[in-house]
mmCIF file of C-alpha atoms and ligand atoms in Angstrom:
data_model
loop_
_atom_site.group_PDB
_atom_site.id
_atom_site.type_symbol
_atom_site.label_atom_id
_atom_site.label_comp_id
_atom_site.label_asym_id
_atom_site.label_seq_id
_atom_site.Cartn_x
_atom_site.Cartn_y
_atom_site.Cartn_z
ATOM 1 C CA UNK A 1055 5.809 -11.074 24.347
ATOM 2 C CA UNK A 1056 6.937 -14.883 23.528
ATOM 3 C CA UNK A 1057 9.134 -15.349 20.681
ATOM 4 C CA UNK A 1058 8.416 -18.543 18.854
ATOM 5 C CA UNK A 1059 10.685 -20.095 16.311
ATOM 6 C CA UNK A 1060 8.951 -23.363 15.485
ATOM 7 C CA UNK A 1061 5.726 -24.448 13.779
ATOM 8 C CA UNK A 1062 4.683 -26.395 16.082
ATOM 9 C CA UNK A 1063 5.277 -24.070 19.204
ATOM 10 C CA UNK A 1064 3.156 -21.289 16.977
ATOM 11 C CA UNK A 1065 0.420 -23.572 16.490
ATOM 12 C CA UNK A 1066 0.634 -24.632 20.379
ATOM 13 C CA UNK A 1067 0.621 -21.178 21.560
ATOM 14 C CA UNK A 1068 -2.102 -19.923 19.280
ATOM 15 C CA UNK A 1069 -5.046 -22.363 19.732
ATOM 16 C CA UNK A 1070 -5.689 -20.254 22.868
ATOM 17 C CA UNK A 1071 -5.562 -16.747 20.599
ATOM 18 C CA UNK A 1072 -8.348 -17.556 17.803
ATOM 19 C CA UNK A 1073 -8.119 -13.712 17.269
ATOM 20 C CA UNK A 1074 -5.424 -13.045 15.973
ATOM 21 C CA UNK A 1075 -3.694 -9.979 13.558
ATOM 22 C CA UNK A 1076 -0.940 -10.541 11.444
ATOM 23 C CA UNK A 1077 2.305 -8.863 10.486
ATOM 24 C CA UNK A 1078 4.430 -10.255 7.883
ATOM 25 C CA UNK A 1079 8.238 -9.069 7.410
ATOM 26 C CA UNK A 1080 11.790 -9.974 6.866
ATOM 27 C CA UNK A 1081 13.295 -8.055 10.018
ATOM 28 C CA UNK A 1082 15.272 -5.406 10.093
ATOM 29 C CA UNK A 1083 12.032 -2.913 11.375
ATOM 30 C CA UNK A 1084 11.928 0.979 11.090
ATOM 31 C CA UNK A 1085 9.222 2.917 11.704
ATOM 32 C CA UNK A 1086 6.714 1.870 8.673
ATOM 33 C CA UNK A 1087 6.881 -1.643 10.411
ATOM 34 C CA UNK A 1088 5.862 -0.069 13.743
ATOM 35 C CA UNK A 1089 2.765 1.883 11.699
ATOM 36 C CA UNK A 1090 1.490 -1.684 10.530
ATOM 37 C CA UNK A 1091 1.781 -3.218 13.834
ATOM 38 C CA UNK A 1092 -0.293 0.301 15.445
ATOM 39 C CA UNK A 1093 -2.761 -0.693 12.523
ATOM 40 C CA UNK A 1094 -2.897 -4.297 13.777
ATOM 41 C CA UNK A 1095 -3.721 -3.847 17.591
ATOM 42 C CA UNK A 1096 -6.635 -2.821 18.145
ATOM 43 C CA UNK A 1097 -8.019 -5.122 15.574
ATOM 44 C CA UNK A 1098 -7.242 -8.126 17.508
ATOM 45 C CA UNK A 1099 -6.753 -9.572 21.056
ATOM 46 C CA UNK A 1100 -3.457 -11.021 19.458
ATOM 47 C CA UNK A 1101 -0.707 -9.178 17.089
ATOM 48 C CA UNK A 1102 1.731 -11.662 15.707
ATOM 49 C CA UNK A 1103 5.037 -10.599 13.767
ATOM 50 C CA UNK A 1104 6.544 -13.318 11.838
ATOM 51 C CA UNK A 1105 10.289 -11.947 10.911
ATOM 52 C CA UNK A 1106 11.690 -14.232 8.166
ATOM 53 C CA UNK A 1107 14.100 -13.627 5.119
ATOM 54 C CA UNK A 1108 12.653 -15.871 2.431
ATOM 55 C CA UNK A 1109 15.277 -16.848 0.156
ATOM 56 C CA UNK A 1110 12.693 -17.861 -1.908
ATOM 57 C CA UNK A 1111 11.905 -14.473 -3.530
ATOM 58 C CA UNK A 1112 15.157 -13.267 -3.813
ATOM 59 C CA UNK A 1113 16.774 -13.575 -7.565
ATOM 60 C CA UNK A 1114 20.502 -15.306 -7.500
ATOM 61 C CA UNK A 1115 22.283 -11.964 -8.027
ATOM 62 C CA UNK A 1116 19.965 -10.358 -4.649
ATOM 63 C CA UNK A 1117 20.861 -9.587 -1.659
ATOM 64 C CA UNK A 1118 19.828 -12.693 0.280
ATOM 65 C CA UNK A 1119 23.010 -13.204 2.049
ATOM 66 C CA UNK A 1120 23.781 -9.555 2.725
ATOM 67 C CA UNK A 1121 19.974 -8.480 3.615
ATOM 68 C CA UNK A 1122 20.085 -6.824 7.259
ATOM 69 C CA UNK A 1123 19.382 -9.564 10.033
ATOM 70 C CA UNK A 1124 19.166 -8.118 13.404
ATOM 71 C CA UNK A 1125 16.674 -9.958 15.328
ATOM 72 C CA UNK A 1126 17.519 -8.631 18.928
ATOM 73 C CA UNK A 1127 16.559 -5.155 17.879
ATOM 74 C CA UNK A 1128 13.528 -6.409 15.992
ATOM 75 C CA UNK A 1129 12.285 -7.844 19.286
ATOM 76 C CA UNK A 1130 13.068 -5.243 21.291
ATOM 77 C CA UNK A 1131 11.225 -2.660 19.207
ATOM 78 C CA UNK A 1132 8.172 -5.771 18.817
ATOM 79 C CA UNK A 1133 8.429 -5.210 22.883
ATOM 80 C CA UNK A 1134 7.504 -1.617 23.275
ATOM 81 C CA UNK A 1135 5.006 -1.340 20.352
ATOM 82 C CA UNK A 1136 3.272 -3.816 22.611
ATOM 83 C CA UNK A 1137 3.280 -7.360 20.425
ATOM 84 C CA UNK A 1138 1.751 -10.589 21.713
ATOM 85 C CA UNK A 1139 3.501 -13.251 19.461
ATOM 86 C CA UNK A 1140 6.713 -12.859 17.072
ATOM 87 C CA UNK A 1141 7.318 -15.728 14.549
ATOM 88 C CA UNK A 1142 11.009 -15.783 14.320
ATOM 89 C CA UNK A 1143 11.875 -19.594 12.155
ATOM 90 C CA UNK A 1144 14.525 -20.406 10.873
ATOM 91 C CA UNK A 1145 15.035 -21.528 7.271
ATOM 92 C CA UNK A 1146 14.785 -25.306 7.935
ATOM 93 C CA UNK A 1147 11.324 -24.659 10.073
ATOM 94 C CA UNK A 1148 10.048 -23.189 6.552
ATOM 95 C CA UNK A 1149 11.102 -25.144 4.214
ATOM 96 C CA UNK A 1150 12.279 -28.569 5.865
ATOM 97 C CA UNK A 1151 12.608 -29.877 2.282
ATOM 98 C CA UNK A 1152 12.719 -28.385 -0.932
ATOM 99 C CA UNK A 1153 9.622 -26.159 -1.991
ATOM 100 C CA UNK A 1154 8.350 -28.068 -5.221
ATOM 101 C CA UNK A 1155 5.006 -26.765 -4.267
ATOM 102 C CA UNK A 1156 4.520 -23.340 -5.829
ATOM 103 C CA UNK A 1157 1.932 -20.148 -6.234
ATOM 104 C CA UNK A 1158 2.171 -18.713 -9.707
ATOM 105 C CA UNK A 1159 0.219 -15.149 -9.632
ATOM 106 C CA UNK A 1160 0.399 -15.143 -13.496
ATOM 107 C CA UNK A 1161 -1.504 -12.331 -14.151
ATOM 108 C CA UNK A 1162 1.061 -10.204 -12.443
ATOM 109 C CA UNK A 1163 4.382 -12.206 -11.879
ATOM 110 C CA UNK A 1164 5.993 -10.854 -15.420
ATOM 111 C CA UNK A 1165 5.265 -7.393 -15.410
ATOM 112 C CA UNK A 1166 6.886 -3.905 -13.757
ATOM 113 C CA UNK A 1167 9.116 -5.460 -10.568
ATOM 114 C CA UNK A 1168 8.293 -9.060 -11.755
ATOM 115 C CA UNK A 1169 9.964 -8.396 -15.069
ATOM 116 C CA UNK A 1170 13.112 -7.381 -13.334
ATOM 117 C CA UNK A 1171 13.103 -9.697 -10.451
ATOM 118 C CA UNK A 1172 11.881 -13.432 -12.317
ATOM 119 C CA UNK A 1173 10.224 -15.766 -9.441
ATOM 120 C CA UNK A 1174 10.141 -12.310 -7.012
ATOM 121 C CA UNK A 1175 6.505 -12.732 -7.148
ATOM 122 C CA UNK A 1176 6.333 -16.424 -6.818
ATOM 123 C CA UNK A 1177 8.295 -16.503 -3.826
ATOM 124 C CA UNK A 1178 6.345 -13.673 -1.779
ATOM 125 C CA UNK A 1179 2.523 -15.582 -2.644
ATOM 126 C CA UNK A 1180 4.255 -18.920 -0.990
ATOM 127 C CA UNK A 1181 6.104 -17.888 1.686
ATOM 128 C CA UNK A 1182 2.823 -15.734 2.756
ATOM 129 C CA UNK A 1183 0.399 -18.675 2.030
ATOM 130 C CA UNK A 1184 2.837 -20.629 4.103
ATOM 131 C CA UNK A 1185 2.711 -18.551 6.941
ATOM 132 C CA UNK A 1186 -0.887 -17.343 6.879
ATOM 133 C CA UNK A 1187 -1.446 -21.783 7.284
ATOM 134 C CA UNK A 1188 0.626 -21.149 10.061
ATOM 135 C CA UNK A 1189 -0.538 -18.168 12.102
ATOM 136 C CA UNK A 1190 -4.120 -18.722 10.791
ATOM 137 C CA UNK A 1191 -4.965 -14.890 11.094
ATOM 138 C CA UNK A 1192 -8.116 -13.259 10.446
ATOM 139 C CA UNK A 1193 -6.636 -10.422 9.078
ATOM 140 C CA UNK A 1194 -2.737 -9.706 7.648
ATOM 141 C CA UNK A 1195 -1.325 -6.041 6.989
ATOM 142 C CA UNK A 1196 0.780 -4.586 4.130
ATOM 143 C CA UNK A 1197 2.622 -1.509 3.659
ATOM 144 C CA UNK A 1198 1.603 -0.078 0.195
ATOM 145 C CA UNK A 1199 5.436 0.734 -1.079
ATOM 146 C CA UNK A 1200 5.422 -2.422 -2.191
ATOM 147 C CA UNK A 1201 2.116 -1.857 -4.034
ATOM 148 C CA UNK A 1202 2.200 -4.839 -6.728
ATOM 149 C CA UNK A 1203 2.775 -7.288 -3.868
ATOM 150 C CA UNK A 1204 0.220 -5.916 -2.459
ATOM 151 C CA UNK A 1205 -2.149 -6.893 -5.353
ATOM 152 C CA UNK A 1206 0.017 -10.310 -5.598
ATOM 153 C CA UNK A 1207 -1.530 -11.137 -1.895
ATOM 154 C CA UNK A 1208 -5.512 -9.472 -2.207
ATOM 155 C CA UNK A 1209 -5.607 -11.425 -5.030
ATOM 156 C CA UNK A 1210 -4.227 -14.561 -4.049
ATOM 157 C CA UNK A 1211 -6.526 -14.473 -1.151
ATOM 158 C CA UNK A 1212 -9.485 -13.764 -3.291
ATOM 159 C CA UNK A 1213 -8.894 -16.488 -5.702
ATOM 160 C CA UNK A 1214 -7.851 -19.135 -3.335
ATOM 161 C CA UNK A 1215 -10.957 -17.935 -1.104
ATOM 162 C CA UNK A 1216 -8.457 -17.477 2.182
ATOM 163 C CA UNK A 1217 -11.057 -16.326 5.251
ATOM 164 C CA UNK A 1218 -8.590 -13.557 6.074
ATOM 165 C CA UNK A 1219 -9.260 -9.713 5.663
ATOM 166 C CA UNK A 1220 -5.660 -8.151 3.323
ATOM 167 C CA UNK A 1221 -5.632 -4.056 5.477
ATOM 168 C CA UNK A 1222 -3.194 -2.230 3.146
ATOM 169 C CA UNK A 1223 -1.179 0.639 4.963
ATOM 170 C CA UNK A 1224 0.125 4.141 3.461
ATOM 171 C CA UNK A 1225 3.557 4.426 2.730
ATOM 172 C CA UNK A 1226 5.570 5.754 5.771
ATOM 173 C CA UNK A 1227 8.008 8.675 4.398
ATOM 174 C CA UNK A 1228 11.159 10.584 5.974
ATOM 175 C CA UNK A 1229 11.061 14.268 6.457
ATOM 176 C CA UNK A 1230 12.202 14.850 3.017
ATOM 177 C CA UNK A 1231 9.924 12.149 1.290
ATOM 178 C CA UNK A 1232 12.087 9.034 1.028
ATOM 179 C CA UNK A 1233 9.927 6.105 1.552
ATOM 180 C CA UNK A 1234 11.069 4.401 4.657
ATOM 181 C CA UNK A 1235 13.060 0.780 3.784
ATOM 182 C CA UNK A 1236 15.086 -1.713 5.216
ATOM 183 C CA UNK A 1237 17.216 -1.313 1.761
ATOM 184 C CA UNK A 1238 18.047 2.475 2.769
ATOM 185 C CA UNK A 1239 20.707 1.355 4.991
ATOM 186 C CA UNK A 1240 22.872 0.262 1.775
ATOM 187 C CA UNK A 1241 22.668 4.606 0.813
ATOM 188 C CA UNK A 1242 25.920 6.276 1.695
ATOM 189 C CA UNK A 1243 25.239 8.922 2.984
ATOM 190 C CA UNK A 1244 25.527 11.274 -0.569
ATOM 191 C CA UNK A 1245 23.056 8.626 -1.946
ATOM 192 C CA UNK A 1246 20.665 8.998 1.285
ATOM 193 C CA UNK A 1247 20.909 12.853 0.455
ATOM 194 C CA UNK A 1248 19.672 12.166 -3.758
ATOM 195 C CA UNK A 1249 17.212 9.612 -2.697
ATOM 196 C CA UNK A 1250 14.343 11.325 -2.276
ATOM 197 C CA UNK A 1251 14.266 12.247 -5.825
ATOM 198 C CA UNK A 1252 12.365 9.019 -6.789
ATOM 199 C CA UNK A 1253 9.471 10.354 -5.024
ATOM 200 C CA UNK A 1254 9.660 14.002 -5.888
ATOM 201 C CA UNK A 1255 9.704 12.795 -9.603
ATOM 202 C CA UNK A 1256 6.800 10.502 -9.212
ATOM 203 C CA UNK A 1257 4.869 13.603 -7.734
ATOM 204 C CA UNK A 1258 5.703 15.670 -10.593
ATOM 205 C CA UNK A 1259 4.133 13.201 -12.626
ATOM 206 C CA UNK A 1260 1.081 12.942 -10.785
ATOM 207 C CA UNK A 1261 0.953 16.711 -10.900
ATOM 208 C CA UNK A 1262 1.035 16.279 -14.803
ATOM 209 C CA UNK A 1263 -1.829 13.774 -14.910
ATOM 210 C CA UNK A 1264 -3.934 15.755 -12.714
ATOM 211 C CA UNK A 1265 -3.351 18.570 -14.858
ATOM 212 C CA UNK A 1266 -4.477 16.377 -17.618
ATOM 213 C CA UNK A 1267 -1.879 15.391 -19.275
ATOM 214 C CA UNK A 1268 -3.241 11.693 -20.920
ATOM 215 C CA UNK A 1269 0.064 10.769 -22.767
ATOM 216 C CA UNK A 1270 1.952 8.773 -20.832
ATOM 217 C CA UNK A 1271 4.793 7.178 -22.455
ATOM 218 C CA UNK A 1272 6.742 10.303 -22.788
ATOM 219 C CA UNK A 1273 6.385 11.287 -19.008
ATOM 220 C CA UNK A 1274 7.831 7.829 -18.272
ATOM 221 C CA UNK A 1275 10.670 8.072 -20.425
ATOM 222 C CA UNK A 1276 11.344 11.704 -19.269
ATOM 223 C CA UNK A 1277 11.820 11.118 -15.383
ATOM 224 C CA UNK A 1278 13.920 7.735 -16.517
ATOM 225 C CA UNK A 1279 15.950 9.759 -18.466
ATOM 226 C CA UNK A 1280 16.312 12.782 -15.217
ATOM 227 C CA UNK A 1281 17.163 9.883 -12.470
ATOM 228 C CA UNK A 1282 19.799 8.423 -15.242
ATOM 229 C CA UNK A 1283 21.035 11.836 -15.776
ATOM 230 C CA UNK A 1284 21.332 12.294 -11.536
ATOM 231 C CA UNK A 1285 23.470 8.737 -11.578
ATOM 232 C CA UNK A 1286 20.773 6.706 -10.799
ATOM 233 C CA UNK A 1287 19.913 3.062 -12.872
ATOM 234 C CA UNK A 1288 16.109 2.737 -13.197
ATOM 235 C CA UNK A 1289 14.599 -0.428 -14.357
ATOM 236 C CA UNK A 1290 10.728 1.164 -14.667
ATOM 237 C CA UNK A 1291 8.523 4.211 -13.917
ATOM 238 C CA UNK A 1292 4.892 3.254 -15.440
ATOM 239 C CA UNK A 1293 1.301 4.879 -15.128
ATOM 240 C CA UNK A 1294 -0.550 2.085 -14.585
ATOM 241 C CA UNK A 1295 -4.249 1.613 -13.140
ATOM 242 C CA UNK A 1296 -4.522 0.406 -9.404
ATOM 243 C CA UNK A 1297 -6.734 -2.184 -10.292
ATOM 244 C CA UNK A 1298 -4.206 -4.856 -12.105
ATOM 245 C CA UNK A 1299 -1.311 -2.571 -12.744
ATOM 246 C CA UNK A 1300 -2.162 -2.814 -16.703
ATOM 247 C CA UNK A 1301 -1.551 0.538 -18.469
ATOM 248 C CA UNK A 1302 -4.540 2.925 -18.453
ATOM 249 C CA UNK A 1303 -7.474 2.789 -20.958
ATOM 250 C CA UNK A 1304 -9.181 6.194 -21.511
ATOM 251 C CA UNK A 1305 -11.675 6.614 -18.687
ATOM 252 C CA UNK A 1306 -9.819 4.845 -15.799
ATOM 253 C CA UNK A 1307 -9.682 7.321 -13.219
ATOM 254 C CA UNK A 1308 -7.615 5.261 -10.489
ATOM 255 C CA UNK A 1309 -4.033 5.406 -11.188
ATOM 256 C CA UNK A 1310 -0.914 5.073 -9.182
ATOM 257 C CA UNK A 1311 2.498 6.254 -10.514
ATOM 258 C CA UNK A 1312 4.991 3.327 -9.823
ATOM 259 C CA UNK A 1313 9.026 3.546 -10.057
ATOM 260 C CA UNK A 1314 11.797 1.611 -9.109
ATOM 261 C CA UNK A 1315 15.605 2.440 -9.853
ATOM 262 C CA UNK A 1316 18.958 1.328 -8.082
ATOM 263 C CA UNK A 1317 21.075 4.451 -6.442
ATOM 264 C CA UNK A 1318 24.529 2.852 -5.594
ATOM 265 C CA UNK A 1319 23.751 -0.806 -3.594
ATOM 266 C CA UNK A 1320 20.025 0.096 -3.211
ATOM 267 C CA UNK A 1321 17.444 -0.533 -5.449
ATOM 268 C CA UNK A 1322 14.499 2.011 -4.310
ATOM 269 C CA UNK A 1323 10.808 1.270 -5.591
ATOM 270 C CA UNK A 1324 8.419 3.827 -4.474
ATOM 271 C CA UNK A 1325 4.772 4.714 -5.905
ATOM 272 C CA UNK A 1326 2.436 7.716 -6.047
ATOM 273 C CA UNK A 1327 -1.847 7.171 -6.562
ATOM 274 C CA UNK A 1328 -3.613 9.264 -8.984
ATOM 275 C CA UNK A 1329 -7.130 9.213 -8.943
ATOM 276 C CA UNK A 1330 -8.186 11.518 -11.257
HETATM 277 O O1 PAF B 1496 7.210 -7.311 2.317
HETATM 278 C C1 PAF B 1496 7.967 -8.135 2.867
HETATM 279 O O2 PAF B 1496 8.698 -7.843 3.815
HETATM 280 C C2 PAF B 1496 8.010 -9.565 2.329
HETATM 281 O O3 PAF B 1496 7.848 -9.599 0.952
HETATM 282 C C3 PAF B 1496 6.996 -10.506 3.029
HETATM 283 C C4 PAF B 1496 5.564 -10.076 2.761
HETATM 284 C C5 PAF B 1496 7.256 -10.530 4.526
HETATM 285 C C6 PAF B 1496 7.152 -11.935 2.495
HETATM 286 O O4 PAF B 1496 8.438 -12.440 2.709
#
């Protein structure tokens, strides 16, 4: 496995790997990392890991500064899943002068986790165009947790007609449900043990809609109002259709339930699908 932390070194090492599978995170791996890079090798001769903490799309009151670094671990885990290539830059190797060059996604930048986290959105679509010009991959995989980025990237490369193949992964879960994150490490360990309500609410809400329930303003409001009442701070939970995350019109059928709420130092977003 060579570990690369310059452009040019990338580019040098990959004109011999025109086959190549991509893996785009910000370090600190756990086992949903590992499932996208399983994903990723037998689709490719080459499996590159780029492991990069873009200040870009973190707000000014984030956790940039504090967000887990621990790059010797990463590449020892990148070892035994059996990576070719790992992208590790630094921030001057990105962005050797200030980034005046932007990608707006503005049909999705201002709403759910955009709303909350201005420029969030903004700062994922260039940092990822970035490094796909980079790595040059024929295909890039994303875990689904973060389900509007997701949409953020298959669009961008859609619209900006990218020859690369988006392969979105399912959410990886502890035993008792708790979407598996790099911010889980902030939970003490009384906040590890509430955690998992996020999901279990978002299930009983997909239980609702199944059942048929078709209002869903008042479902959104009541599991706000249950993680508020268990000490949580939720910014959203919203029905919305999978397609563009706009809220459902009678007769959409594909739905995902999507929440996000801060427990203590972590802010948690998780998401259910509904297809009814
Ligand atoms: O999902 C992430 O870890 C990041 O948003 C990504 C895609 C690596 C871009 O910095």
């Amino acid at each position: 496995m060579d570990v690369i932390h310059s452009v040019a070194a990338l580019r040098l090492r990959l004109q011999s790997e025109p086959n190549n599978v991509f893996v785009p995170t910000m370090g600190n791996l756990h086992a949903a990392h590992i499932q996208l890079i399983n994903i990723a090798k037998p689709r490719a001769a080459c499996t590159v890991v780029s492991i990069f903490v873009n200040r870009l799309q973190f707000g000014p009151q984030e956790d940039f500064e504090r967000y887990p670094r621990t790059l010797e671990a990463d590449c020892a885990k990148l070892r035994d899943a059996g990576v070719d290539v790992v992208f590790a830059p630094d921030e001057r190797e990105i962005y050797p002068e200030p980034q005046t060059y932007v990608l707006e996604p503005s049909d999705l930048q201002h709403i759910l986790d955009g709303a909350v986290r201005p420029g969030h959105f903004r700062g994922v679509a260039t940092v990822v165009l970035k490094l796909f010009n980079m790595v040059s991959p024929h295909s890039a995989i994303f875990g689904k947790k973060d389900y509007q980025q997701c949409l953020v990237l298959t669009n961008m490369v859609r619209q900006l007609a990218l020859p690369i193949e988006i392969i979105l992964a399912e959410i990886v879960r502890a035993e008792d449900g708790l979407a598996l994150s790099s911010r889980n490490a902030y939970l003490s360990p009384a906040e590890r043990r509430e955690a998992p309500r996020l999901f279990q609410l978002l299930c009983r809400t997909r239980e609702k809609i199944a059942a048929g329930v078709r209002d869903y303003q008042p479902i959104e409001l009541d599991v706000m109002a249950a993680l508020a009442h268990h000490g949580w701070k939720p910014d959203y939970v919203a029905v919305r259709r999978q397609s563009d995350l706009q809220v459902p019109q009678a007769g959409d059928l594909k739905l995902v339930v999507l929440g996000a709420a801060r427990l203590g130092r972590a802010r948690l977003i998780d998401n259910v699908e509904v297809n009814i």
